[in-house]
Every structure is written in C-alpha cells, then in structure tokens.
Amino acid sequence: MNSPGKSVFCFVFLIVTYSSQAALNLNLESIVHSLIYRGHGQEGENYREESLRHKRAVATSSPAPEEYDIEIEISFENASLLEPFKAYLKNLSFPIQVINATLSTDILSMKVTTVCRPHGNETLCSCESGYKWLPEVCLSNLTCQSYRSSAPEDCSCLKEMPAKGPYCQQVILKDITLRMSVTLKVDFQDDLKNTSSALYRSYKTDLERAFREGYRILPGFKSVMITGFRPGSVKVTYNILATKPTPTQMKEANDQVKTLINSTYRVNDSSFEASLDNETKFSIVPEIIYEGDTVEIKCENEVQSTNVTWHHFERVIDNQKDSEFSIYTYLNNQVSISVLTIKNISLINAGEYACTLTYDIFDYEGRKKINVISTEIEASEDLKVMCDNNPVSLSCCTGKDFNLTNIEWNQEGLISIPGISSSDSRCSKYTIKADGTQCLSGSAGTEVFYTCRFKSGHGADISRKIKVTFTSVANLTVTPGLIAISEGQNFSIKCISDVSSYDSVFWNTSAGTKINPKFYVTKRYPDRAESVLAVETATREWNGVYHCIFRYKSSYSIATKDVTIYPLPLKPDILLDPLEADIPCGGICHLRCCIHEATDYRVTFQIDGLSFPTVKETQENRVCYEYSLMANTTAWCSKTVHASCIFINSVNKTVQSAPVTLHFVPEENFTCQDPITGNGKPGKMIRKLCQFSNIPNNSRHQMGGTITYICEGTTWKVKNNNCISAPINNLLGMTKTLLMGPEQEEKLPTYLQNLSSSTREVQDEIKWSPGNLRAIVTILELLSTVPTQVNTDMMTHVLSTVNIILSKPILSTWQSLHQQQANESSQLLDSVERFSRGLHQGVSVIPSIMHPNVQMRGLVTTATRITDYDQHFLFPDSNLWGQVIIDKQQIENLEPNSSIITLAYPTLKAILPQSVQNKNFVNGLVMTTTVSQGVMKAFKISMKFKKNDLSLVAPQCVFWNYHLSNYTGGWDNSGCFVEQTKEDSVFCSCNHLTSFSILMSPDSPDPNSLLKILLDIISYIGLGFSILSLAACLVVEAFVWKSVTKNRTSYMRHVCIINIAASLLIADAWFIVSAAIHDQSYLFNEMACVAATFFIHFFYLSVFFWMLTLGLMLFYRLVFILHDTSKSVQKAIAFSLGYGCPLVISIITVGVTQPKDVYMRKNACWLNWDDTKALLAFVIPALIIVVINVSITFVVITKILRPSIGDKPSIQEKNSLFQISKSIGVLTPLLGLTWGFGLATVFQGSNAVFHIVFTLLNAFQGLFILLFGCLWDKKVQEALLHKFSLSRWSSQHTKSTSLASSTPVFSMSSPISRRFNNLFGKTGTYNVSTPETTSSSVENSSSAYSLLN
C-alpha cells in the first residue's frame, strides 16, 4: 500500500457487503467516488485509484444472488473528517440499491475496520471495536508504544501499516460465563444459607440490581445472577454472562458496582475475584495412561503470563516438594504454556488436575480428569505339564483397557519349549506343547520360567513369571512275585512311579471298579511316588487282577498285578453247636461246626490237645462237620475242656474256630434233657445259635443270633431271644463281607434295597425279636460308612427301613434293647445323618420323603436365588408338628449350590436315652439338620416344637451329643436357647447343626401355676418393701450420723451398716433389671443378662463380706485390746474386704465360666448350677461367713458378760460393741438361713416350701437390716427422738434419763429387749441406757485400754 503524508492523511478501511443477481465485473469507482465526494468534496479524488486497488473481481457463473465482502481503503487529508464519516456510515439505511442495465446490486452493510492516523512522526494503525490484528501480523510488526499497558492478547494497534497481509479482522465474540465473587464487610447470618428466607431474597434482589447496573458496560453483557452467600464476612458468589472483557473494562465495571453497592452495603475494595471457564487448552500425552508411565499434561492460554498454579484435586502441586511432579512454564508466540510432568505415575495420581493462570483479577482455569489403568497382571498359576504332546495354555490377564499387543512372552530354563501367543478380550495366551523328546527323562521334573511382559511405550514396564514343570510320562513298577494267599490273610501291593508328579492315584479292578480309598495309601518323595494297596482280611472277592493308575493331567500310567485268593472260612463264619454243654461222664456229645459254602476242606476237632476226624454232612445250603465225643475217659471226668474245629484248605492253610466249652460231670440226674438244647439242672442257662435251636425257619437262608434257655423244673424255657430272621441275617453277613471287599460303592444301592424289602418282610418278627432290630441298625450303620454319593432311591430305601423300625408297635422292642445297655438308638440317628450328608453330593434337588415315622425335606441354594429356609413337618398319627427356620443371611454365608436337609422323627424321642436323673423327658419331635459343607463359624438355626405332653414344664432346647456318656450319646443344651414358650409349643435357637429336640421336666413350677404366681407376688411385694426399707435405713443413718459416730467403734459399725444397706439396695435393683431383661416372651439378651448376673453376684457377696467386716471389727476391738489402729487404716481394710474380695470372686467366676457359655442358667439371669455349679462361688463364701460371724458373736458375748481382770471397757464403748453383737447375732443367721433355703431350691424334687420360705426371706432382707441393723440401736433411737422431739430434748443433758413413757420398743430396757438379752445370758442388771457424753468424759485413764480418740 502507499504511504500517506506524515501529518496530512488519515486512512479508513471499509468492508462492504453486497449481493448481486448477475455475474459481472463490478466497477465500484463511481460508488466510492460519489460517497467520498458527497462526504468530503474533492479530497478523495486524488486517491481514487489507490482506494480501488483491493476491489475483488466477481465471477459471473451463477444466476442466483450471492453475497460478497470487499475491502475499501479511503484516505482523508483532514483527520477531523474521520468522525463525521463514521457517523455518516452509521446513519445509512441498508440495503442500498445500485441498478444499471446489466446488474442489480444491494449494498448490505459498510463497516470501518482499521484506522491509520498520524501521531507525531509515526503512523498508528488501530482496529475498530470488534476487530483485531491477526497474531502473525502482531508478531511481525511493532505495536504502539502508548498501548503497552493494554492486554497482550489485545493486539489492536500497530506503529505502521503492515507491508502485506490483511487488515484488522473481525473478532467473533462468544458468550462466556464469568464466575465472580466479592466480599461485603457485614456479619454473616445463617439465614443467608436458606434460599427461601427473607434475608436471602433481600440481599439477592438488592445486589443483582446493582450488579446489572454496574456490569452493563461490559461488552456483550446479557445477565448476572447471584449463586449464593458464604461465611467470611459475607462472600457473594455470582455469574456474569457476557463476552470476554479486558481487565480495564472489568476494573471500570467493578468500580461502578462498588459505587452502587456502598450506598447500602460496604464492599471490600480488593475482594473482587473473577475466573473464566473454557479459555484453557488442555492436552495429555499419552491419551491412555498405564501405571508406571511418564505423563505430560499441557495447559495453554492466549495470555502472556507465566503465573500458573497446578492442583491435584484440592492439593497444590509443589515443584520443590513433590518429587514425582515437575512443572515448566514458558511463553511462546503470546501463548502461555505450562507443562506438568508426572514420572512413574501410580493409581493414587489419578483424578482431576487443575491448571490456574492468574492475570490481573482474572483466573483462567482448566480442569482435566485423568484415569490411570492398573498394570496388575494376573498370571496363570504354576503348572505341571506332562510331556505327552498335548497343548497347554499359559495366560496373563489384565484390565479391560489394556493393549494386549504390547505383551510379549519369553522363557528361560534348561530346556527350550517355545509356544504360540494369542489373545482374547482380556488375556494374552501362550500355548506350549511338549513331547517326550523335549523333556529330560528320569527326573522329578524340569522347571522352565515363562515371562509375560507388558511395555506401554511411555515408561510402564511390568512382567509376571509362570513356573512350568515339565515331567516325563511315569514308569510304574509293582511288587514282584506271585501273590497267592488264603481267605482271612493279609496282602499288600506296592506300586512305584519313577517321577514324583501326579494329580491323582487310584486302584481299579480288572472290571473297572474303583477300590475304596481306605484300602490304599499314597506318598510322594522327591524322586518318586508310591501307592500301597493293603488288605488286612482278604476275602475271595479280592481274587483277580488289580490296576495301579497314576494320572497326571490327561496322561495315565498303569501297572497290573494278579492276586489269587484260596477259599478258607473266616473265623466269625464258622458256626458251632453247642456253644457250651454239660456232658455226663460216660455219655456222648455230638459236636459240629458248619459253614455256608460247599468248598471241600479237611476238618478236624481239637479237644484238649488231641485231634479227632470229622464227618461231613450237607444240609441244604449249610455244610457241617460233625464228631461224636464219647466221654468215657476218666481223665476228663469232672473237668472242663475246650474243643475247636480246624479247617485246612487246598494249600494247607488253616483257620481255627472259636472254642466250645465242655463240662464233664459225674452222672447225676439232669432234670432238663433235650437232644437239641442239651442237659441241665434247674437254674442252668444255655446259650445256643438260633439256627441250631428249636425255632422253626421256613427260609432258604439260615437264622442268625443267639437264644438263651434256662432250665425250669424239667423244661428248657426261653430266657432271651436275640435271634435274627433268615433274610436279615443273610443280609448282615453279606454286609460284613461287602465292607471287607473291593466293590462297595457298586453294591451299596442293591443292599439298601434288599434291606428295605427284608425289613418289610419281617416287621412282625421284629416286634418280639430285639436281635432283628439290632441287626437292622447294625446293617444301616455299616452301610452308612461306605464313602459314596447317595441318590434319591438309596435315601428312599433308607427312610423306608427307618420308618418300619421306628413304628409304634416296635417301640417295646427298643425298650428291651435299652435294658441290655445298648446304644442302638444313637447309632441309628448317626447312621441316618451320614446318609443325609451323602445325599448332599448325590442330587441336585432334595426330594421330599414322607412316612408316618420319619419325614425328610430340604433345599438346594443357588447363586441367583437365595431365600429363607423354612420347612414344616406334620405327623397326624402322633399329633406332633415342627418347624425349622434358617434366615437368608445365614444361607448367604454358604457356598453357592449348597444344600440343607432336615429329617424329623416323631417316635425317636421315646427310644433315645433320657437325662441322667430321668427327670427330663423329650417332649417333641427330634429334628436333624445337615448342610452340604462344613460350617466353620456360628450358624444360627431356629426351630419350633409342638409339645407332646402339656403337663411338663421348664423346657430346655437340646441337641444329641454323640460324645457324651463314653461316646454312647446324650442330650446337651450347649449353644441352644429357649427363645419363646407358648402353651402348646416351644421356640428354640441354636448356633450349630445336628439333631435337636426339647427336654421338659415335671418338677419345676409351671410359669402359669398358682405356686409360680404366688412366688412372683411375694418377690415383687417383698422387693418393694426391701428397697423402701434400705432407702429408709440410709436416710436414718444420714440423719443420725454425727450423733452416733462419736467413737471409733461406733463409727466403723455405722460405716458397715451403710455399706450393707447400699450393697443390698443395688443388688435388689439389679434383680429387678434382670427380671425385665429375661422375659421368655422376648428374645434373650445374653450380654445384658451376663452383666445383671455379675452385679447381682458381686453386690450380694458384698453384703456378706461387710457382715464379715462387722464381725471381725467386733472381734478385734474386744480380743486384741493392746493393739490399736487408726480410723483410716480400719476403713481401708474394711473396704478392701467388703468390696475387694467379692470383686475378685465375681471376676474369676465370670472369667472361668462365660467363655464356655456356662456362666448363667439357661432360664434365669443367675449363676449356673446344672453345668458348672457356678452358684457355689456365692454359696460357699456366704455360708463360711455365716459360720465365722456366728462364732464371733458367741465369743464376743462371752467376753462382754464375763470380762477378764483389767479388760473392762468404757460404758459407751461397751454399748457400741453390744449393739454390733446384736446386729451380727440377728442378721447373720437370717442371711445365712435365707441362702440355705436358696441352696435347697436348686436340687430337683425340692419341696415347694423351700421355694416359698426362700422367696419370703430373700424379699424381706432389707426390712431385717432396717429393723435389726439400724433402728434396734438405742443411740439411733435417741438421736431420732432428739431430732423430732425438740420440746423434750432441746436442753436436756442429764446423766440419767427416765424412760417410763418414752422408751423405744427396741431399747435395751424395754420388755422385748430384755427377753432378747436374756437369750445371750444377760441378767438385766447391766444398764446400757446411759446418756451420751463427750468423748473426753468417758475416756479411760488406762492407756492400754483407750478405745476412743
């Protein structure tokens, strides 16, 4: 562009916006010239060509109207014409139409953008409002000196016209929100926090009016709104919506606001603060940040200031103190740049970062939240890989935002086995495959470490190692040599692997049947592994081929061994007849031993060291070997010899039967003679195997068990019949054989089915044969030990059998078993529990099995649906019902898919042994609950029992403890509590699982009985009197304290009385608290009850120990005359004895018994008696104190009435000591008698009289203390009379007093008192009613007997 004259010309640059309907070259010369001429005359003519040099050619390709912007330069020789020109443009009305023959044009607007005017020797080119120079123009030209105070980013004035480049460009202004605050110098009031308060609305209205008026001068101002008030005087926060102002504009607006506000409110002049949002450019590298990366956060503002502060949340980042942070701030092309670098970033560095640039009153703030991805890599567990060419995958799993392509795999070790990497959504996998040629053979395993490593590229670097042990396929060797043995002998097979690695080891038969794990043991050594199959008693079922199998992953190593078992009867299977016999000398005895098999054996009888051949006889399915013994040897006559049979098999192995006892007697007259039963005299008992007896048997199997005969007259009568019916006996024998054989799990379902059908077949015989019942229980117990999963059919057969043997007609047979001291009922309960635990693993849905005498219900929990366990059981035939409840919170502690099973028995209560004293009876269902997994912590279960006998009382919630009574079982109440008792039911809660029921006793009074109501009435009325009496006692002592404590003995006596009364008062109060705590209608508050029991124990003991203190003090004052101690020492000893000893006893008692939950009774907040005899911790000290105090009383009375020479005390001292003697002599027996009756009530069967007398005496103890410990004291009586009879006592101080009309009923001179005194040997001549004197007047002259201070 051309340069104007130095001080003549002024340049104006216009932007003209117009629209055209035709395409043509527009000549604007005439338009511009006309404008200039009309506005300025001939001044613009000289510069016409110059002013048109920027006009734009317009293409003529579109017929539609288009808009164009052209820039026009206008020169003024007279600068004063500039403002009129601006005004002229401002007053023009647009659009202006320009029409000629070929073009129709509308001028839409004309705006001045740039003005260049002379300034001294320079030309200053400035931008009009709304326009500014581009940054690159500002950087390449000098700015105006006079505008240096302007904001750096407002480059609106240059020293000269740019040589090239555009003129000032329009500033596109956008609305911004200024977050402002200002402080008022007024006190803050809480109403300003309440947006609905009148004060808040008043402040808001006034201030917003002033703000609108003051800030309207800001460019683009639209609105202002107060957002709140904060303490700190009054800090007003408000938002302004406008375009971005300059600091100068902002200062002018703030000054105007101050002027407007100060008329009503006082403004802190320097308290204006402003911050702008979204003016800061943030960038973060890298975008995805991993833990351990180095992160750069860049903050950019178009403000030339380096005053930048960084925050992490609300904490200011200090470049000097925070070693992990570094901050670098600099200016670049009028842009402020601040870089925050975080080295080795961690998870705690995540969160929001704020960059604040401060310029003038403006804070340019930008915030950005960064997330840090944890580089925690979860690697596969260490693996053991068999070199069998099967692929194995290693994995390293990461978070969801991980770039798995950055994970690489490496290995290190003695051998190199590479793999192939792959990845899925979250895991990088490395698949390896090893064959036998790659692994080192003959070793325990070769370790190779595989490493997965993650590198982000920005500093994060983390790796995990996985140890892989490569093991070659195991080579197995077994015990060499032939294994050929006979039945009944033992054998073992040792299987050795040359490598120590394996996942499992098991043994199979040749048919594929797995051997029960109880028969083999496996051990691992550093260089090998061994598994030993050991059979203690071999049966012929063990005959065959056995496989030893080592499994590692999917690889199996197998070794085989043949076992040959030669037949030979087992000793228990050899049946003898007779078991015992009386043989007349010269007579014959037929001996036989039988087996249930047809194998040929050589059998001999061995009698008294001699061997005798036998004759074989086959009887149906029984083979017998017989020998007829001729008792004609005189050497055997009158002797007892033993005979046994010896079986010899094909390999010459032998087994000897149990012995037969033969009694050879001289020929006598046997009254009982029977060819089958034998010979005997009256009273003789013979035991025989049932299958050799006279009992008929229609089965193809043989009977079992024994029968006992007794000789009565000339006939053998059955005394005990323990025979087992043939089907049951056959199954019992097979069951015993099964448990010794290898195929237990496979045969168990069949055996249970056979047991159920056989029991149903012989249920009529069970009614009269305890042997059948015992055999069935034994079979169930044996079969329950087979470790297998129980299915629904198996459990159905079990419960079908149980239902029959628990039916009511068979209960009498159970009683016969109990008379034989058997524990079959406990065995039955335990066996069914074991079957139920096996059922947990064998089914996915618990079946409901319903029988008249047993029912089963259950539930399988799922991870998606967990509900309360609530099962109901109803037995109409027995008129009993029950309910089991386990709440949802307890079930949530179990693993998913756990199962809970409950069995209920209505008749089992009649056959399980009762309590030891036979005073408690099972009075409801017996319910057994089991869970599929072991419950490690307390597991609360609630149960509701219908009472069977409503006349029984005192319910106890109990469970069957198999460990009691030398492991025969018994009822135990540990961990079980009665929560609620109703007329016909009991609600129990226990913290463990097993078999539960309720015990009830006829001995304790029914809560609704007349006796119980009477005892409650006596207790509460008596306690009321007792508490009032004790309070009265304390009040009286307070009234007369100064009058009755003028010597040391009297002082200590009243200290003891006050503490006795206070202790009993607190104990009675705690008694009431305990009654409120323990109400059977509500849940038992255990901790509160423990506290109540402790304090009742402590304060009742304190009463007795203060009584002991009173007695010992009396004994000391009269016996140890020459020894004198101060009052403070006596008080210290008294309080240590009165409260210290009870505290020690109480703490020891609760410390020893409460951890075992046997501190309290189950039905009261008081010391336990049944379980631990904790009550003795109260009774024994109390009774000992009673004995000591009674003894002291007699010694002291004797000492007072018959003093030794020189031992005569003062009259006042003797009066005090005598009052102590009376208190001890009366209160001690009363308290002792009270708790003597209390001790009697804890024994079962105690008479109701003991309960009534104990309740009466215990309830009125407070009244006894008031009467005999306080009011009976003559000095107390006189002090009270002195207090309340002023007309008589106000001035009376004589030494003799007439008591004719005013003697209290309990004074020593009254008739009642004289009779009491005569009980202690007093003749009535000793008058203790002398008036009070000062201590100085009664002091004894003998220093050896000075009792008073």
CSV table of N, CA and C in Angstrom, one decimal, residues 421-515:
chain,number,residue,atom,x,y,z
A,421,SER,N,1.7,-67.4,20.8
A,421,SER,CA,0.9,-66.4,21.5
A,421,SER,C,-0.3,-66.1,20.8
A,422,SER,N,-1.4,-65.8,21.6
A,422,SER,CA,-2.7,-65.3,21.0
A,422,SER,C,-3.3,-64.5,22.1
A,423,SER,N,-4.4,-63.9,21.8
A,423,SER,CA,-5.1,-63.1,22.8
A,423,SER,C,-6.6,-63.1,22.6
A,424,ASP,N,-7.3,-62.9,23.7
A,424,ASP,CA,-8.8,-62.7,23.6
A,424,ASP,C,-9.1,-61.3,24.1
A,425,SER,N,-10.3,-61.2,24.7
A,425,SER,CA,-10.7,-59.8,25.1
A,425,SER,C,-9.9,-59.3,26.2
A,426,ARG,N,-9.4,-60.1,27.2
A,426,ARG,CA,-8.6,-59.6,28.3
A,426,ARG,C,-7.4,-60.3,28.6
A,427,CYS,N,-7.1,-61.4,27.9
A,427,CYS,CA,-5.9,-62.2,28.2
A,427,CYS,C,-5.0,-62.5,27.0
A,428,SER,N,-3.8,-62.5,27.3
A,428,SER,CA,-2.8,-62.9,26.3
A,428,SER,C,-2.4,-64.4,26.7
A,429,LYS,N,-2.5,-65.2,25.7
A,429,LYS,CA,-2.3,-66.7,26.0
A,429,LYS,C,-1.0,-67.1,25.2
A,430,TYR,N,-0.3,-68.1,25.8
A,430,TYR,CA,0.9,-68.6,25.2
A,430,TYR,C,0.7,-70.2,25.3
A,431,THR,N,0.5,-70.8,24.2
A,431,THR,CA,0.2,-72.2,24.1
A,431,THR,C,1.5,-73.0,23.8
A,432,ILE,N,1.8,-73.9,24.7
A,432,ILE,CA,3.0,-74.7,24.5
A,432,ILE,C,2.7,-76.2,24.4
A,433,LYS,N,3.5,-76.9,23.7
A,433,LYS,CA,3.3,-78.4,23.5
A,433,LYS,C,4.6,-79.1,23.6
A,434,ALA,N,4.7,-80.1,24.5
A,434,ALA,CA,6.0,-80.8,24.7
A,434,ALA,C,5.8,-82.2,24.5
A,435,ASP,N,6.8,-82.8,23.8
A,435,ASP,CA,6.7,-84.3,23.6
A,435,ASP,C,7.9,-84.9,24.4
A,436,GLY,N,7.9,-86.2,24.4
A,436,GLY,CA,8.9,-86.9,25.2
A,436,GLY,C,10.3,-86.6,24.8
A,437,THR,N,10.6,-86.2,23.6
A,437,THR,CA,12.0,-85.9,23.1
A,437,THR,C,12.5,-84.6,23.7
A,438,GLN,N,11.6,-83.7,24.1
A,438,GLN,CA,12.0,-82.4,24.5
A,438,GLN,C,12.3,-82.4,26.0
A,439,CYS,N,11.7,-83.4,26.8
A,439,CYS,CA,11.8,-83.4,28.2
A,439,CYS,C,12.9,-84.3,28.7
A,440,LEU,N,13.5,-83.9,29.9
A,440,LEU,CA,14.5,-84.7,30.5
A,440,LEU,C,13.9,-85.9,31.2
A,441,SER,N,14.2,-87.1,30.8
A,441,SER,CA,13.6,-88.3,31.4
A,441,SER,C,14.3,-88.7,32.7
A,442,GLY,N,13.5,-89.4,33.5
A,442,GLY,CA,14.0,-90.0,34.7
A,442,GLY,C,14.2,-89.0,35.8
A,443,SER,N,13.6,-87.8,35.7
A,443,SER,CA,13.7,-86.8,36.8
A,443,SER,C,12.4,-86.5,37.3
A,444,ALA,N,12.4,-85.8,38.4
A,444,ALA,CA,11.2,-85.4,39.1
A,444,ALA,C,10.5,-84.3,38.3
A,445,GLY,N,11.2,-83.6,37.4
A,445,GLY,CA,10.6,-82.5,36.6
A,445,GLY,C,11.6,-81.5,36.3
A,446,THR,N,11.5,-80.9,35.2
A,446,THR,CA,12.4,-79.8,34.7
A,446,THR,C,11.6,-78.5,34.7
A,447,GLU,N,12.2,-77.5,35.4
A,447,GLU,CA,11.5,-76.2,35.6
A,447,GLU,C,11.9,-75.2,34.5
A,448,VAL,N,10.9,-74.6,33.9
A,448,VAL,CA,11.1,-73.6,32.9
A,448,VAL,C,10.3,-72.4,33.3
A,449,PHE,N,10.9,-71.2,33.3
A,449,PHE,CA,10.1,-70.0,33.7
A,449,PHE,C,9.7,-69.2,32.4
A,450,TYR,N,8.4,-69.0,32.2
A,450,TYR,CA,7.9,-68.3,31.1
A,450,TYR,C,7.5,-66.9,31.7
A,451,THR,N,7.9,-65.8,31.0
A,451,THR,CA,7.6,-64.5,31.4
A,451,THR,C,6.8,-63.7,30.4
A,452,CYS,N,5.6,-63.2,30.9
A,452,CYS,CA,4.8,-62.3,30.1
A,452,CYS,C,5.2,-60.9,30.5
A,453,ARG,N,5.5,-60.0,29.5
A,453,ARG,CA,6.0,-58.7,29.8
A,453,ARG,C,5.2,-57.6,29.1
A,454,PHE,N,4.7,-56.6,29.8
A,454,PHE,CA,3.9,-55.5,29.2
A,454,PHE,C,4.7,-54.3,29.2
A,455,LYS,N,4.8,-53.6,28.0
A,455,LYS,CA,5.5,-52.3,27.9
A,455,LYS,C,4.6,-51.4,27.1
A,456,SER,N,4.3,-50.2,27.8
A,456,SER,CA,3.3,-49.3,27.2
A,456,SER,C,4.0,-48.4,26.1
A,457,GLY,N,5.3,-48.2,26.2
A,457,GLY,CA,5.9,-47.3,25.3
A,457,GLY,C,6.1,-45.9,25.9
A,458,HIS,N,5.6,-45.7,27.1
A,458,HIS,CA,5.7,-44.4,27.8
A,458,HIS,C,6.2,-44.6,29.2
A,459,GLY,N,6.9,-45.7,29.4
A,459,GLY,CA,7.5,-45.9,30.7
A,459,GLY,C,7.0,-47.1,31.5
A,460,ALA,N,5.8,-47.5,31.3
A,460,ALA,CA,5.2,-48.6,32.1
A,460,ALA,C,5.9,-49.9,31.6
A,461,ASP,N,6.3,-50.7,32.6
A,461,ASP,CA,7.0,-51.9,32.2
A,461,ASP,C,6.8,-52.9,33.4
A,462,ILE,N,6.0,-53.9,33.1
A,462,ILE,CA,5.7,-54.9,34.2
A,462,ILE,C,5.7,-56.3,33.6
A,463,SER,N,6.1,-57.3,34.5
A,463,SER,CA,6.2,-58.6,34.0
A,463,SER,C,5.8,-59.6,35.1
A,464,ARG,N,5.4,-60.8,34.7
A,464,ARG,CA,5.0,-61.9,35.6
A,464,ARG,C,5.6,-63.2,35.1
A,465,LYS,N,6.1,-64.0,36.1
A,465,LYS,CA,6.7,-65.2,35.7
A,465,LYS,C,5.8,-66.4,36.1
A,466,ILE,N,5.8,-67.4,35.2
A,466,ILE,CA,5.0,-68.6,35.5
A,466,ILE,C,6.0,-69.8,35.4
A,467,LYS,N,6.0,-70.5,36.5
A,467,LYS,CA,6.9,-71.7,36.5
A,467,LYS,C,6.1,-72.9,36.0
A,468,VAL,N,6.7,-73.5,35.0
A,468,VAL,CA,6.2,-74.7,34.3
A,468,VAL,C,7.2,-75.8,34.6
A,469,THR,N,6.6,-76.9,35.2
A,469,THR,CA,7.5,-78.1,35.5
A,469,THR,C,7.1,-79.1,34.4
A,470,PHE,N,8.1,-79.5,33.6
A,470,PHE,CA,7.8,-80.5,32.6
A,470,PHE,C,8.2,-81.8,33.1
A,471,THR,N,7.3,-82.8,33.1
A,471,THR,CA,7.5,-84.1,33.6
A,471,THR,C,7.3,-85.1,32.5
A,472,SER,N,8.2,-86.0,32.5
A,472,SER,CA,8.1,-87.1,31.5
A,472,SER,C,7.0,-88.1,32.0
A,473,VAL,N,6.5,-88.9,31.1
A,473,VAL,CA,5.4,-89.9,31.5
A,473,VAL,C,6.0,-90.9,32.5
A,474,ALA,N,5.2,-91.2,33.6
A,474,ALA,CA,5.7,-92.0,34.6
A,474,ALA,C,5.8,-93.5,34.2
A,475,ASN,N,6.9,-94.1,34.7
A,475,ASN,CA,7.0,-95.6,34.5
A,475,ASN,C,6.7,-96.2,35.9
A,476,LEU,N,5.8,-97.2,35.9
A,476,LEU,CA,5.4,-97.8,37.1
A,476,LEU,C,6.0,-99.2,37.2
A,477,THR,N,6.3,-99.6,38.5
A,477,THR,CA,6.7,-100.9,38.8
A,477,THR,C,5.9,-101.4,40.0
A,478,VAL,N,5.5,-102.7,40.1
A,478,VAL,CA,4.8,-103.2,41.2
A,478,VAL,C,5.6,-104.2,41.9
A,479,THR,N,5.0,-104.6,43.1
A,479,THR,CA,5.7,-105.6,43.9
A,479,THR,C,5.9,-106.9,43.1
A,480,PRO,N,7.2,-107.4,43.0
A,480,PRO,CA,7.4,-108.6,42.2
A,480,PRO,C,6.9,-109.8,42.9
A,481,GLY,N,6.8,-110.9,42.2
A,481,GLY,CA,6.5,-112.2,42.8
A,481,GLY,C,5.0,-112.4,42.7
A,482,LEU,N,4.6,-113.6,43.0
A,482,LEU,CA,3.2,-114.1,43.0
A,482,LEU,C,2.5,-113.8,44.3
A,483,ILE,N,1.3,-113.3,44.3
A,483,ILE,CA,0.5,-113.0,45.5
A,483,ILE,C,-0.6,-114.1,45.5
A,484,ALA,N,-0.4,-115.1,46.3
A,484,ALA,CA,-1.4,-116.2,46.4
A,484,ALA,C,-1.5,-116.5,47.9
A,485,ILE,N,-2.7,-116.2,48.4
A,485,ILE,CA,-3.0,-116.3,49.9
A,485,ILE,C,-4.3,-116.9,50.1
A,486,SER,N,-4.6,-117.3,51.3
A,486,SER,CA,-5.9,-117.8,51.6
A,486,SER,C,-6.8,-116.7,52.3
A,487,GLU,N,-8.1,-117.0,52.2
A,487,GLU,CA,-9.0,-116.0,52.9
A,487,GLU,C,-8.6,-115.8,54.3
A,488,GLY,N,-8.8,-114.6,54.8
A,488,GLY,CA,-8.5,-114.3,56.1
A,488,GLY,C,-7.1,-113.7,56.3
A,489,GLN,N,-6.2,-113.9,55.4
A,489,GLN,CA,-4.9,-113.4,55.5
A,489,GLN,C,-4.8,-112.0,54.9
A,490,ASN,N,-3.7,-111.4,55.1
A,490,ASN,CA,-3.5,-110.1,54.6
A,490,ASN,C,-2.5,-110.1,53.4
A,491,PHE,N,-2.6,-109.1,52.6
A,491,PHE,CA,-1.6,-108.9,51.5
A,491,PHE,C,-1.5,-107.4,51.2
A,492,SER,N,-0.5,-107.1,50.5
A,492,SER,CA,-0.3,-105.7,50.0
A,492,SER,C,0.4,-105.7,48.7
A,493,ILE,N,0.2,-104.6,47.9
A,493,ILE,CA,0.8,-104.4,46.6
A,493,ILE,C,1.4,-103.0,46.6
A,494,LYS,N,2.7,-102.9,46.3
A,494,LYS,CA,3.3,-101.6,46.3
A,494,LYS,C,3.5,-101.2,44.8
A,495,CYS,N,3.1,-100.1,44.5
A,495,CYS,CA,3.2,-99.5,43.1
A,495,CYS,C,4.1,-98.3,43.2
A,496,ILE,N,5.2,-98.3,42.4
A,496,ILE,CA,6.2,-97.2,42.5
A,496,ILE,C,6.3,-96.5,41.1
A,497,SER,N,6.2,-95.2,41.2
A,497,SER,CA,6.4,-94.3,40.0
A,497,SER,C,7.7,-93.7,40.0
A,498,ASP,N,8.4,-93.7,38.9
A,498,ASP,CA,9.8,-93.1,38.8
A,498,ASP,C,9.8,-91.6,38.8
A,499,VAL,N,8.6,-90.9,38.8
A,499,VAL,CA,8.5,-89.5,38.9
A,499,VAL,C,7.6,-89.2,40.1
A,500,SER,N,7.8,-88.0,40.7
A,500,SER,CA,7.0,-87.7,41.9
A,500,SER,C,5.8,-86.9,41.5
A,501,SER,N,5.6,-86.5,40.3
A,501,SER,CA,4.5,-85.6,39.9
A,501,SER,C,3.3,-86.5,39.6
A,502,TYR,N,2.1,-86.2,40.2
A,502,TYR,CA,0.9,-86.8,39.8
A,502,TYR,C,-0.3,-85.9,40.3
A,503,ASP,N,-1.4,-86.1,39.6
A,503,ASP,CA,-2.6,-85.4,40.1
A,503,ASP,C,-3.5,-86.3,40.9
A,504,SER,N,-3.5,-87.5,40.6
A,504,SER,CA,-4.3,-88.4,41.4
A,504,SER,C,-3.8,-89.9,41.2
A,505,VAL,N,-4.1,-90.7,42.2
A,505,VAL,CA,-3.7,-92.1,42.2
A,505,VAL,C,-4.9,-92.9,42.6
A,506,PHE,N,-5.2,-93.9,41.9
A,506,PHE,CA,-6.3,-94.8,42.3
A,506,PHE,C,-6.1,-96.2,41.8
A,507,TRP,N,-6.8,-97.1,42.4
A,507,TRP,CA,-6.7,-98.6,42.1
A,507,TRP,C,-8.0,-99.0,41.5
A,508,ASN,N,-8.0,-99.9,40.5
A,508,ASN,CA,-9.2,-100.4,39.9
A,508,ASN,C,-9.1,-102.0,39.9
A,509,THR,N,-10.3,-102.6,39.8
A,509,THR,CA,-10.3,-104.0,39.5
A,509,THR,C,-10.2,-104.2,38.0
A,510,SER,N,-10.0,-105.4,37.5
A,510,SER,CA,-10.0,-105.6,36.1
A,510,SER,C,-11.3,-105.3,35.4
A,511,ALA,N,-12.4,-105.2,36.2
A,511,ALA,CA,-13.7,-104.9,35.6
A,511,ALA,C,-13.9,-103.4,35.6
A,512,GLY,N,-12.9,-102.6,36.1
A,512,GLY,CA,-13.1,-101.2,36.1
A,512,GLY,C,-13.6,-100.6,37.3
A,513,THR,N,-13.9,-101.4,38.3
A,513,THR,CA,-14.5,-100.9,39.6
A,513,THR,C,-13.4,-100.3,40.4
A,514,LYS,N,-13.7,-99.1,40.9
A,514,LYS,CA,-12.7,-98.4,41.7
A,514,LYS,C,-12.7,-98.9,43.1
A,515,ILE,N,-11.4,-99.1,43.7
A,515,ILE,CA,-11.3,-99.6,45.0
A,515,ILE,C,-11.5,-98.5,46.0
